[in-house]
CSV table of C-alpha atoms and ligand atoms in Angstrom, one decimal:
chain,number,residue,atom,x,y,z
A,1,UNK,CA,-2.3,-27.4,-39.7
A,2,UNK,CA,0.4,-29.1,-41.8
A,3,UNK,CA,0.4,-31.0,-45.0
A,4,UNK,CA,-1.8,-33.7,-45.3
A,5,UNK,CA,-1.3,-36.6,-47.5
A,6,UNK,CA,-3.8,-38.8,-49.3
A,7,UNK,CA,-1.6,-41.9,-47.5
A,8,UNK,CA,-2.2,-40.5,-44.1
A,9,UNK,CA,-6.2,-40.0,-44.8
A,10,UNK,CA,-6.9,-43.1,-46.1
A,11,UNK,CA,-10.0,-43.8,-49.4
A,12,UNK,CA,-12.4,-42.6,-46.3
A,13,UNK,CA,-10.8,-39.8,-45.2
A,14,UNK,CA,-10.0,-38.4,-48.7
A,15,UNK,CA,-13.3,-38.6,-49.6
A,16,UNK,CA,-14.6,-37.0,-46.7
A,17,UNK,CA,-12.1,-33.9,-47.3
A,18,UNK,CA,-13.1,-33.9,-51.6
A,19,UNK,CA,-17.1,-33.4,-50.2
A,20,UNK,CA,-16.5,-30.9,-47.3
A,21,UNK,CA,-17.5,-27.4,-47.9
A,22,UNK,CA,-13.5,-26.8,-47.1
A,23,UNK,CA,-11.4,-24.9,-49.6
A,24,UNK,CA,-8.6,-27.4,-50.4
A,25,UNK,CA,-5.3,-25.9,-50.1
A,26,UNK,CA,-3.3,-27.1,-52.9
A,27,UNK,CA,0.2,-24.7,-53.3
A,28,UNK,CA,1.7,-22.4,-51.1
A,29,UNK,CA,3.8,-19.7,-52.5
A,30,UNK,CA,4.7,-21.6,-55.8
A,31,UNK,CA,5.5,-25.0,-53.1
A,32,UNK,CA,2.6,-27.2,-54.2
A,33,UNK,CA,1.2,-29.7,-51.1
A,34,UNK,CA,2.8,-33.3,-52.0
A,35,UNK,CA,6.8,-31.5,-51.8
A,36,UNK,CA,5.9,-29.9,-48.3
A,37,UNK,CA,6.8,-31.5,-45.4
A,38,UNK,CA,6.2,-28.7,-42.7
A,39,UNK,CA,3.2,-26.5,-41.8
A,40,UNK,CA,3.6,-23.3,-44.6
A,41,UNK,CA,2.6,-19.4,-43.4
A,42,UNK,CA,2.8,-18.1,-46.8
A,43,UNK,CA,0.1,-17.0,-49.5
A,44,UNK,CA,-1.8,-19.5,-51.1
A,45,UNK,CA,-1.3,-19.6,-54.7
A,46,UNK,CA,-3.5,-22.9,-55.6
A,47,UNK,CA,-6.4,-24.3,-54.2
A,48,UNK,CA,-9.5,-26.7,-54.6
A,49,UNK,CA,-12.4,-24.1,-54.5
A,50,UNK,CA,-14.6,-24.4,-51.6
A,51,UNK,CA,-17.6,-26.6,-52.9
A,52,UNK,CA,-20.1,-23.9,-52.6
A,53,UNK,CA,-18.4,-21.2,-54.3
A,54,UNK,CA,-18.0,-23.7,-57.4
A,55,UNK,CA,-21.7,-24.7,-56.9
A,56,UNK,CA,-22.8,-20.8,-56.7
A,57,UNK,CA,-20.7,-19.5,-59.6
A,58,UNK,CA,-22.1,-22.5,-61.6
A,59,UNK,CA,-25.2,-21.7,-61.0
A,60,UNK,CA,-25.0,-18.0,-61.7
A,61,UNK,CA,-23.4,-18.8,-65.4
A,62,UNK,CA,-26.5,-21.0,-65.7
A,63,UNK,CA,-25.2,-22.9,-68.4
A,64,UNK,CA,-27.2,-24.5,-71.6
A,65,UNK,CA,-25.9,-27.0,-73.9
A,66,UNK,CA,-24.0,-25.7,-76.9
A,67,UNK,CA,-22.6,-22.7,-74.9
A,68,UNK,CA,-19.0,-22.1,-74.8
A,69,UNK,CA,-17.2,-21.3,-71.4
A,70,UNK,CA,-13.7,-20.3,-70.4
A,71,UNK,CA,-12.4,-21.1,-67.1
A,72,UNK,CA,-9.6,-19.2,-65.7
A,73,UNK,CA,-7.6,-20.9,-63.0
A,74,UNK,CA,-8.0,-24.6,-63.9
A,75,UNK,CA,-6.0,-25.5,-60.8
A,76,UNK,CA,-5.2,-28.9,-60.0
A,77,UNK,CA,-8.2,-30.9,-60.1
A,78,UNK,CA,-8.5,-32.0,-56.9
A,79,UNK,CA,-12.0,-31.6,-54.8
A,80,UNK,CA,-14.7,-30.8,-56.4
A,81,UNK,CA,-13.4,-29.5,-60.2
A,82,UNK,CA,-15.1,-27.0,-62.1
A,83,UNK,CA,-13.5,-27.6,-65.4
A,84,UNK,CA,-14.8,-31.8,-64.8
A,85,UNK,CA,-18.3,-30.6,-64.2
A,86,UNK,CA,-18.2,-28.0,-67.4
A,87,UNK,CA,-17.1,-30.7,-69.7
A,88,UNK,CA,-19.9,-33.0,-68.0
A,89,UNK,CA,-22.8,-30.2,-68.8
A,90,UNK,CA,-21.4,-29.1,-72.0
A,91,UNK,CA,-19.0,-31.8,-74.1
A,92,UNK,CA,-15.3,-31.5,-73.7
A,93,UNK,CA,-15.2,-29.4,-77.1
A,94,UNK,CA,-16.9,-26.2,-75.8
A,95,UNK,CA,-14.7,-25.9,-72.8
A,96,UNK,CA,-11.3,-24.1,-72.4
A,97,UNK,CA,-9.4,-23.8,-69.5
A,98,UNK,CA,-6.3,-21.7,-68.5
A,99,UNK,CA,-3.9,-22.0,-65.5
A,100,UNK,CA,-0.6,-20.3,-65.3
A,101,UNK,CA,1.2,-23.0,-63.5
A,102,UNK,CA,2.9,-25.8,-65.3
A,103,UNK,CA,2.7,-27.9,-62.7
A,104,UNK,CA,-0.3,-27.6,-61.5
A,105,UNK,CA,-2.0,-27.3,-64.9
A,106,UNK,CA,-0.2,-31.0,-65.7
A,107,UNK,CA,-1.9,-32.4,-62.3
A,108,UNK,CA,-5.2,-31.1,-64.1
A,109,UNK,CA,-4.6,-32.6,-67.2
A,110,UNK,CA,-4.0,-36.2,-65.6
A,111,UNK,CA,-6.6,-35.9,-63.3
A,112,UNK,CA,-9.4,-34.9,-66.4
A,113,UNK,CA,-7.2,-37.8,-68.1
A,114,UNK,CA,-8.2,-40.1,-65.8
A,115,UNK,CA,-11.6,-39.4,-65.3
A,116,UNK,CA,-12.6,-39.4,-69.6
A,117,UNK,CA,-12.7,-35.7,-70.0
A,118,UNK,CA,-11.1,-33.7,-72.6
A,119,UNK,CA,-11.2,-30.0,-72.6
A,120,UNK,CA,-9.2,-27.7,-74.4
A,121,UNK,CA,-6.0,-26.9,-71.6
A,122,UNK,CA,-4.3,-24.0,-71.9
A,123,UNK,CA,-0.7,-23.3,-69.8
A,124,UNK,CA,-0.8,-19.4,-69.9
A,125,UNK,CA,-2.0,-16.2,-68.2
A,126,UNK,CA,-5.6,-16.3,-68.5
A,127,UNK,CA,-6.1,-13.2,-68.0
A,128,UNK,CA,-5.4,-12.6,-71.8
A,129,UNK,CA,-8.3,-14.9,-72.2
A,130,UNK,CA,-7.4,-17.2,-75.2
A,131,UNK,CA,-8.6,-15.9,-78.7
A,132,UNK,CA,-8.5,-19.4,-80.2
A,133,UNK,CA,-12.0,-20.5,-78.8
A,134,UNK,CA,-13.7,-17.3,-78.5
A,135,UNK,CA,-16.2,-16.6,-78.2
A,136,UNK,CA,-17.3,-17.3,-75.4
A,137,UNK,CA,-20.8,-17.5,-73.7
A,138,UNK,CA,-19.4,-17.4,-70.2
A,139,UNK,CA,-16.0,-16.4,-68.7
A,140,UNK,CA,-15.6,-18.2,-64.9
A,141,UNK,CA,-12.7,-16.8,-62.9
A,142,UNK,CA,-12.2,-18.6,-59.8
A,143,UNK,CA,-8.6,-17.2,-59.6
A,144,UNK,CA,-9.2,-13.9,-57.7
A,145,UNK,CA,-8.3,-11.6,-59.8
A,146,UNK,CA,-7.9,-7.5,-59.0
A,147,UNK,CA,-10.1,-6.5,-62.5
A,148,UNK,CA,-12.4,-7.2,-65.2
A,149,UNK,CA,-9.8,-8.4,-67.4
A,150,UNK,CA,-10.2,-6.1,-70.5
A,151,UNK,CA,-8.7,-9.4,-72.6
A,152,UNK,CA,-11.9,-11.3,-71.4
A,153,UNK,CA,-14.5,-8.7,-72.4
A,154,UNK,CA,-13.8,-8.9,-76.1
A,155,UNK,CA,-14.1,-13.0,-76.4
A,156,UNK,CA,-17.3,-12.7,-74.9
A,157,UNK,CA,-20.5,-13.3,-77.0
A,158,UNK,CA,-23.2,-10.6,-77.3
A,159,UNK,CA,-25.1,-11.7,-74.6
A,160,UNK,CA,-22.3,-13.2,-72.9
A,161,UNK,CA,-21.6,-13.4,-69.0
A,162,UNK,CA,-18.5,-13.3,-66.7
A,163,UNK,CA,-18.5,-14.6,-63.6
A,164,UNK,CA,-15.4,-14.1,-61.4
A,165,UNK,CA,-14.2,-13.8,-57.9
A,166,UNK,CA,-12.3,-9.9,-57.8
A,167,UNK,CA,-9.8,-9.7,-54.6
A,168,UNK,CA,-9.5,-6.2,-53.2
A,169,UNK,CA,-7.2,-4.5,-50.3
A,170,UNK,CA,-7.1,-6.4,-47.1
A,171,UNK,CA,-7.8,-9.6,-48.0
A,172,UNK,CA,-11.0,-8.2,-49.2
A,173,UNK,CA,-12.8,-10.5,-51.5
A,174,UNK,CA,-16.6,-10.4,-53.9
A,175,UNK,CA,-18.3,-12.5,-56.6
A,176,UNK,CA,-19.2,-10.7,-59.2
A,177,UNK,CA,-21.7,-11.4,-62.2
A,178,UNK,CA,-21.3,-8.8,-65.4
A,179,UNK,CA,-23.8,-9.6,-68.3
A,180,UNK,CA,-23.2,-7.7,-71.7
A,181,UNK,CA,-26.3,-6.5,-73.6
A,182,UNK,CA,-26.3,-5.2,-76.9
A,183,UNK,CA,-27.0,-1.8,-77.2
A,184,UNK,CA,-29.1,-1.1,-80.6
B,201,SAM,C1,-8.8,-21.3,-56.7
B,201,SAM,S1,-7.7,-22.2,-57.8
B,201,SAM,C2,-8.7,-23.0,-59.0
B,201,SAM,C3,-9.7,-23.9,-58.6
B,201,SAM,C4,-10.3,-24.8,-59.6
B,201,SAM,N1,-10.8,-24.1,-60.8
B,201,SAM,C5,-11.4,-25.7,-59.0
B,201,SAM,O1,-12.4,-25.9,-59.6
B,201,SAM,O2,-11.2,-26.1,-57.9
B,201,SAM,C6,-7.1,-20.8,-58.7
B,201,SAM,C7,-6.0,-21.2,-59.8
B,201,SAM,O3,-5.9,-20.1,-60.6
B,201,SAM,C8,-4.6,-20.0,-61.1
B,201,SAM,N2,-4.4,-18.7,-61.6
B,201,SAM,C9,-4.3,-17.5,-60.9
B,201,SAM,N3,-4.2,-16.5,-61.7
B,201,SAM,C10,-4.2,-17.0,-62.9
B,201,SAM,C11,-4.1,-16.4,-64.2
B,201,SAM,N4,-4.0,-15.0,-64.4
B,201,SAM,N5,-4.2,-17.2,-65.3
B,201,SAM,C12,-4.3,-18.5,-65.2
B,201,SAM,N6,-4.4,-19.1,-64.0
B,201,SAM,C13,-4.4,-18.4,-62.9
B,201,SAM,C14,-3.7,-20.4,-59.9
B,201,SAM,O4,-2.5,-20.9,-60.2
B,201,SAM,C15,-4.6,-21.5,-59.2
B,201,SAM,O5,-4.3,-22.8,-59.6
């Protein structure tokens, strides 16, 4: 399938793509959807999660008022947007959000812009976690990544939670749900 545009779907159509269970294909190998022009075969490097997977990793952060999450991979905002519905639950203040890509982390920025939400944004590898709002009740990694990162461990509160997606060989992929205890 090539790129599609919101011009040629229509209001309709869009929303009809934002509220399928579809993950949204966003950037291909650093070439983000609205500069393609052709069908791309490369590895997808930014997406919309599918709407179930945000749904389900919500759920199993199973967050309360006043906690304190970190997102990493803010992506663009487009589809369904974890970081939108975070700041919904919890108040823009006890969010933060990190995505690597400048561009794709400025799409975020307008989009939350645009629909009155204010979370701390963060341009940067987020697997470092980000020190400056630790701690943090809940970590959510949508981003695929390969480990726990270590980073992430030590900004997490006592009973804290992280909730990621881990990517293993051969496309292999798991969600995984690690809860720290305190061991007195
Ligand atoms: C699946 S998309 C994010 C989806 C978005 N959170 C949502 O609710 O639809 C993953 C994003 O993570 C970003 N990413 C991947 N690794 C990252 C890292 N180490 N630090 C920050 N962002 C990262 C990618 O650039 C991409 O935009």
């Amino acid at each position: 399938m090539g790129p599609v545009s919101r011009s040629d779907l229509g209001e309709e159509g869009r929303l009809h793509l934002a509220y399928a269970d579809k993950t949204l294909v966003t950037q291909i190998d650093g070439l983000g959807a609205a500069s393609a022009t052709t069908p791309q075969t490369d590895w997808l490097t930014s997406s919309a999660t599918l709407l179930t997977l945000v749904v389900r990793m919500l759920e199993l952060a199973d967050i309360d008022p006043g906690d304190r999450v970190l997102e990493i991979g803010t992506g663009t905002g487009t589809g369904y947007f974890t970081a939108l519905l975070l700041c919904h639950r919890l108040g823009d203040k006890n969010v933060t959000s990190i995505e690597y890509d400048p561009d794709v982390a400025a799409q975020a920025a307008a989009h939350l812009d645009a629909a009155g939400y204010a979370p701390r944004l963060v341009v940067g590898d987020g697997l470092q976690g980000h020190s400056e709002g630790a701690e943090y009740s809940t970590v959510i990694a949508p981003c695929a990544a390969r480990t726990i990162p270590p980073s992430c461990l030590w900004q997490l509160s006592d009973a804290g939670m992280i909730i990621t997606t881990l990517s293993g060989w051969l496309l292999a992929s798991g969600l995984v749900r690690l809860a720290s205890c305190v061991l007195s």
